[in-house]
């Protein structure tokens, strides 16, 4: 009971994750505990795809097998910055491993995509290579989503080590789906909308 009473109200957390969109995610968050087992917080999350998931090309140059245009290398992977406010709910300590208490937690919250790549660069064939570049801009995408985390933690008075599962309805390609390049709609070449899910690990510091 004495250990449970020594509650530090504030916590910084650094989290890393891999998700179902072939992307890594990195988040820095702050949480304030308003009750012993309930806290509210917010984080800044950056994601970036580590493989080329965006692909499209124009028709062949007449008489050749060369595409009239291709996407630039920087346009083949989605990148964005997301603001994540959340509520943290955890159980009391279930058991101890050495001096670390083990609990289960859940974090429902929102995802606000306030900075995301909304355009693609296109390289055109000019007879000797893909050098002529043009940018196409997307519009009309969604920016508000939900996200949910569930996991387990080991913690003492100063640090928290957590691991778990997360899911969200965020669409990395929301602003890109309606881009039309010549007679090609980019959305027809993108992965279908699906729940983004993955595994995360995090390290927190209480103060």
mmCIF file of C-alpha atoms in Angstrom:
data_model
loop_
_atom_site.group_PDB
_atom_site.id
_atom_site.type_symbol
_atom_site.label_atom_id
_atom_site.label_comp_id
_atom_site.label_asym_id
_atom_site.label_seq_id
_atom_site.Cartn_x
_atom_site.Cartn_y
_atom_site.Cartn_z
ATOM 1 C CA UNK A 1 0.000 0.000 0.000
ATOM 2 C CA UNK A 2 2.869 2.369 0.780
ATOM 3 C CA UNK A 3 4.181 1.975 -2.747
ATOM 4 C CA UNK A 4 0.739 2.659 -4.257
ATOM 5 C CA UNK A 5 0.512 5.947 -2.273
ATOM 6 C CA UNK A 6 3.736 7.348 -3.726
ATOM 7 C CA UNK A 7 2.165 8.681 -6.888
ATOM 8 C CA UNK A 8 3.964 11.094 -9.210
ATOM 9 C CA UNK A 9 1.386 12.973 -11.228
ATOM 10 C CA UNK A 10 3.334 13.696 -14.422
ATOM 11 C CA UNK A 11 4.886 11.418 -17.005
ATOM 12 C CA UNK A 12 6.862 11.799 -20.232
ATOM 13 C CA UNK A 13 6.826 8.821 -22.580
ATOM 14 C CA UNK A 14 8.720 7.896 -25.743
ATOM 15 C CA UNK A 15 7.085 5.189 -27.875
ATOM 16 C CA UNK A 16 8.099 3.326 -31.002
ATOM 17 C CA UNK A 17 5.886 1.146 -33.192
ATOM 18 C CA UNK A 18 5.585 -0.789 -36.431
ATOM 19 C CA UNK A 19 2.198 -0.799 -38.137
ATOM 20 C CA UNK A 20 0.182 -2.553 -40.818
ATOM 21 C CA UNK A 21 0.831 0.247 -43.333
ATOM 22 C CA UNK A 22 4.491 -0.803 -43.562
ATOM 23 C CA UNK A 23 5.469 2.244 -41.518
ATOM 24 C CA UNK A 24 7.386 2.981 -38.362
ATOM 25 C CA UNK A 25 5.901 5.374 -35.836
ATOM 26 C CA UNK A 26 7.609 7.439 -33.139
ATOM 27 C CA UNK A 27 5.693 9.352 -30.474
ATOM 28 C CA UNK A 28 6.603 11.669 -27.615
ATOM 29 C CA UNK A 29 3.790 12.240 -25.124
ATOM 30 C CA UNK A 30 2.960 13.914 -21.839
ATOM 31 C CA UNK A 31 0.397 12.591 -19.357
ATOM 32 C CA UNK A 32 -0.939 13.946 -16.086
ATOM 33 C CA UNK A 33 -2.518 11.520 -13.658
ATOM 34 C CA UNK A 34 -5.733 13.050 -12.277
ATOM 35 C CA UNK A 35 -6.680 9.982 -10.210
ATOM 36 C CA UNK A 36 -4.512 7.045 -9.083
ATOM 37 C CA UNK A 37 -5.519 4.917 -12.077
ATOM 38 C CA UNK A 38 -6.733 7.527 -14.588
ATOM 39 C CA UNK A 39 -4.727 10.080 -16.533
ATOM 40 C CA UNK A 40 -5.150 12.408 -19.506
ATOM 41 C CA UNK A 41 -2.451 13.258 -21.986
ATOM 42 C CA UNK A 42 -1.426 14.065 -25.520
ATOM 43 C CA UNK A 43 1.364 13.067 -27.853
ATOM 44 C CA UNK A 44 2.987 14.077 -31.117
ATOM 45 C CA UNK A 45 3.352 11.105 -33.438
ATOM 46 C CA UNK A 46 5.405 10.960 -36.630
ATOM 47 C CA UNK A 47 5.007 8.108 -39.107
ATOM 48 C CA UNK A 48 6.961 7.194 -42.220
ATOM 49 C CA UNK A 49 6.647 4.199 -44.520
ATOM 50 C CA UNK A 50 9.824 2.163 -44.836
ATOM 51 C CA UNK A 51 8.843 0.552 -48.156
ATOM 52 C CA UNK A 52 7.372 1.901 -51.397
ATOM 53 C CA UNK A 53 3.613 1.467 -50.938
ATOM 54 C CA UNK A 54 2.491 4.161 -53.411
ATOM 55 C CA UNK A 55 2.803 3.258 -57.075
ATOM 56 C CA UNK A 56 1.418 4.583 -60.357
ATOM 57 C CA UNK A 57 2.698 5.267 -63.851
ATOM 58 C CA UNK A 58 1.497 6.607 -67.168
ATOM 59 C CA UNK A 59 0.959 4.734 -70.396
ATOM 60 C CA UNK A 60 3.905 3.686 -72.518
ATOM 61 C CA UNK A 61 5.700 6.068 -74.830
ATOM 62 C CA UNK A 62 4.496 5.066 -78.336
ATOM 63 C CA UNK A 63 6.659 2.321 -79.777
ATOM 64 C CA UNK A 64 8.457 1.613 -76.493
ATOM 65 C CA UNK A 65 7.929 -0.096 -73.138
ATOM 66 C CA UNK A 66 8.898 3.084 -71.304
ATOM 67 C CA UNK A 67 6.242 4.763 -69.135
ATOM 68 C CA UNK A 68 5.418 8.347 -70.014
ATOM 69 C CA UNK A 69 5.696 9.283 -66.335
ATOM 70 C CA UNK A 70 6.524 7.724 -62.984
ATOM 71 C CA UNK A 71 6.255 8.907 -59.378
ATOM 72 C CA UNK A 72 9.303 10.535 -57.843
ATOM 73 C CA UNK A 73 11.121 8.507 -55.196
ATOM 74 C CA UNK A 74 9.969 10.853 -52.421
ATOM 75 C CA UNK A 75 6.330 10.276 -53.385
ATOM 76 C CA UNK A 76 6.313 6.505 -52.973
ATOM 77 C CA UNK A 77 6.151 6.541 -49.165
ATOM 78 C CA UNK A 78 3.627 8.299 -46.923
ATOM 79 C CA UNK A 79 4.814 10.587 -44.117
ATOM 80 C CA UNK A 80 2.856 12.582 -41.576
ATOM 81 C CA UNK A 81 2.672 14.230 -38.171
ATOM 82 C CA UNK A 82 -0.296 13.491 -35.894
ATOM 83 C CA UNK A 83 -1.537 15.001 -32.614
ATOM 84 C CA UNK A 84 -2.929 12.316 -30.285
ATOM 85 C CA UNK A 85 -4.940 13.363 -27.195
ATOM 86 C CA UNK A 86 -5.905 10.356 -25.029
ATOM 87 C CA UNK A 87 -7.269 9.043 -21.749
ATOM 88 C CA UNK A 88 -5.128 6.534 -19.840
ATOM 89 C CA UNK A 89 -6.872 3.961 -17.650
ATOM 90 C CA UNK A 90 -4.916 1.279 -15.804
ATOM 91 C CA UNK A 91 -5.569 -1.456 -13.288
ATOM 92 C CA UNK A 92 -4.062 -1.548 -9.798
ATOM 93 C CA UNK A 93 -0.816 -3.510 -9.536
ATOM 94 C CA UNK A 94 -1.586 -7.157 -10.313
ATOM 95 C CA UNK A 95 1.743 -8.629 -9.171
ATOM 96 C CA UNK A 96 5.426 -7.742 -8.881
ATOM 97 C CA UNK A 97 8.539 -8.802 -10.760
ATOM 98 C CA UNK A 98 11.403 -7.853 -8.451
ATOM 99 C CA UNK A 99 10.567 -4.216 -7.582
ATOM 100 C CA UNK A 100 8.466 -3.571 -10.680
ATOM 101 C CA UNK A 101 4.691 -3.620 -10.430
ATOM 102 C CA UNK A 102 2.773 -5.120 -13.347
ATOM 103 C CA UNK A 103 -0.568 -3.729 -14.570
ATOM 104 C CA UNK A 104 -2.802 -3.654 -17.639
ATOM 105 C CA UNK A 105 -3.849 -0.390 -19.265
ATOM 106 C CA UNK A 106 -6.000 0.984 -22.056
ATOM 107 C CA UNK A 107 -5.797 4.300 -23.931
ATOM 108 C CA UNK A 108 -8.735 5.461 -26.072
ATOM 109 C CA UNK A 109 -8.123 8.710 -27.900
ATOM 110 C CA UNK A 110 -8.242 10.818 -31.040
ATOM 111 C CA UNK A 111 -5.780 11.323 -33.886
ATOM 112 C CA UNK A 112 -5.610 14.745 -35.521
ATOM 113 C CA UNK A 113 -3.535 14.662 -38.719
ATOM 114 C CA UNK A 114 -2.406 18.289 -38.829
ATOM 115 C CA UNK A 115 0.662 17.838 -41.014
ATOM 116 C CA UNK A 116 0.653 15.206 -43.746
ATOM 117 C CA UNK A 117 2.022 14.990 -47.282
ATOM 118 C CA UNK A 118 -0.806 16.017 -49.599
ATOM 119 C CA UNK A 119 0.970 15.952 -52.944
ATOM 120 C CA UNK A 120 3.017 13.747 -55.218
ATOM 121 C CA UNK A 121 5.869 14.547 -57.554
ATOM 122 C CA UNK A 122 5.770 13.109 -61.060
ATOM 123 C CA UNK A 123 8.816 12.620 -63.299
ATOM 124 C CA UNK A 124 8.157 12.742 -67.046
ATOM 125 C CA UNK A 125 10.173 10.972 -69.719
ATOM 126 C CA UNK A 126 11.910 13.554 -71.899
ATOM 127 C CA UNK A 127 13.567 11.211 -74.384
ATOM 128 C CA UNK A 128 16.711 10.410 -72.416
ATOM 129 C CA UNK A 129 15.519 10.037 -68.831
ATOM 130 C CA UNK A 130 12.947 11.013 -66.194
ATOM 131 C CA UNK A 131 13.986 14.575 -65.480
ATOM 132 C CA UNK A 132 10.978 16.853 -65.973
ATOM 133 C CA UNK A 133 9.082 17.046 -62.677
ATOM 134 C CA UNK A 134 5.567 18.294 -61.930
ATOM 135 C CA UNK A 135 3.731 18.357 -58.593
ATOM 136 C CA UNK A 136 0.093 17.291 -58.187
ATOM 137 C CA UNK A 137 -1.823 18.369 -55.073
ATOM 138 C CA UNK A 138 -4.537 16.512 -53.181
ATOM 139 C CA UNK A 139 -7.490 18.021 -51.345
ATOM 140 C CA UNK A 140 -10.654 17.041 -49.509
ATOM 141 C CA UNK A 141 -9.086 14.444 -47.223
ATOM 142 C CA UNK A 142 -9.990 13.549 -43.633
ATOM 143 C CA UNK A 143 -7.992 14.872 -40.688
ATOM 144 C CA UNK A 144 -9.816 13.507 -37.603
ATOM 145 C CA UNK A 145 -9.646 9.843 -36.561
ATOM 146 C CA UNK A 146 -9.822 7.630 -33.477
ATOM 147 C CA UNK A 147 -7.100 5.448 -32.025
ATOM 148 C CA UNK A 148 -6.960 2.850 -29.264
ATOM 149 C CA UNK A 149 -4.162 1.205 -27.296
ATOM 150 C CA UNK A 150 -4.140 -1.720 -24.930
ATOM 151 C CA UNK A 151 -1.114 -3.248 -23.253
ATOM 152 C CA UNK A 152 0.766 -4.151 -20.141
ATOM 153 C CA UNK A 153 3.252 -2.171 -18.056
ATOM 154 C CA UNK A 154 6.041 -2.777 -15.590
ATOM 155 C CA UNK A 155 6.661 0.249 -13.396
ATOM 156 C CA UNK A 156 8.160 1.560 -10.200
ATOM 157 C CA UNK A 157 8.161 5.036 -8.658
ATOM 158 C CA UNK A 158 10.254 6.526 -11.481
ATOM 159 C CA UNK A 159 9.963 4.597 -14.768
ATOM 160 C CA UNK A 160 7.352 2.729 -16.812
ATOM 161 C CA UNK A 161 8.119 0.116 -19.459
ATOM 162 C CA UNK A 162 5.115 -0.777 -21.616
ATOM 163 C CA UNK A 163 4.283 -2.963 -24.587
ATOM 164 C CA UNK A 164 1.032 -3.569 -26.387
ATOM 165 C CA UNK A 165 -1.261 -3.413 -29.393
ATOM 166 C CA UNK A 166 -2.827 -0.386 -31.078
ATOM 167 C CA UNK A 167 -5.476 0.193 -33.729
ATOM 168 C CA UNK A 168 -6.759 3.265 -35.570
ATOM 169 C CA UNK A 169 -8.922 4.202 -38.528
ATOM 170 C CA UNK A 170 -6.338 6.716 -39.785
ATOM 171 C CA UNK A 171 -5.875 6.762 -43.567
ATOM 172 C CA UNK A 172 -2.319 7.670 -44.569
ATOM 173 C CA UNK A 173 -3.489 8.292 -48.146
ATOM 174 C CA UNK A 174 -6.588 10.363 -47.405
ATOM 175 C CA UNK A 175 -5.479 13.497 -49.274
ATOM 176 C CA UNK A 176 -3.794 11.538 -52.074
ATOM 177 C CA UNK A 177 -6.733 9.359 -53.120
ATOM 178 C CA UNK A 178 -8.398 12.046 -55.237
ATOM 179 C CA UNK A 179 -5.249 13.153 -57.064
ATOM 180 C CA UNK A 180 -5.575 12.709 -60.814
ATOM 181 C CA UNK A 181 -2.393 12.506 -62.893
ATOM 182 C CA UNK A 182 -3.263 12.882 -66.562
ATOM 183 C CA UNK A 183 -5.966 10.178 -66.943
ATOM 184 C CA UNK A 184 -4.898 8.135 -63.898
ATOM 185 C CA UNK A 185 -6.650 8.471 -60.530
ATOM 186 C CA UNK A 186 -4.014 7.802 -57.883
ATOM 187 C CA UNK A 187 -6.587 6.332 -55.496
ATOM 188 C CA UNK A 188 -7.131 3.416 -57.893
ATOM 189 C CA UNK A 189 -3.507 2.382 -57.313
ATOM 190 C CA UNK A 190 -3.410 2.813 -53.528
ATOM 191 C CA UNK A 191 -4.105 0.230 -50.810
ATOM 192 C CA UNK A 192 -7.766 0.100 -49.800
ATOM 193 C CA UNK A 193 -8.871 1.838 -46.611
ATOM 194 C CA UNK A 194 -8.382 -0.412 -43.593
ATOM 195 C CA UNK A 195 -7.784 -0.236 -39.866
ATOM 196 C CA UNK A 196 -4.188 0.582 -39.145
ATOM 197 C CA UNK A 197 -2.851 -1.683 -36.390
ATOM 198 C CA UNK A 198 0.505 -2.614 -34.923
ATOM 199 C CA UNK A 199 2.709 -3.320 -31.939
ATOM 200 C CA UNK A 200 4.331 -0.645 -29.785
ATOM 201 C CA UNK A 201 6.891 -0.444 -27.000
ATOM 202 C CA UNK A 202 7.377 2.599 -24.783
ATOM 203 C CA UNK A 203 9.502 3.961 -21.980
ATOM 204 C CA UNK A 204 8.105 6.527 -19.564
ATOM 205 C CA UNK A 205 9.640 8.750 -16.879
ATOM 206 C CA UNK A 206 7.559 9.921 -13.899
ATOM 207 C CA UNK A 207 8.100 13.218 -12.160
#
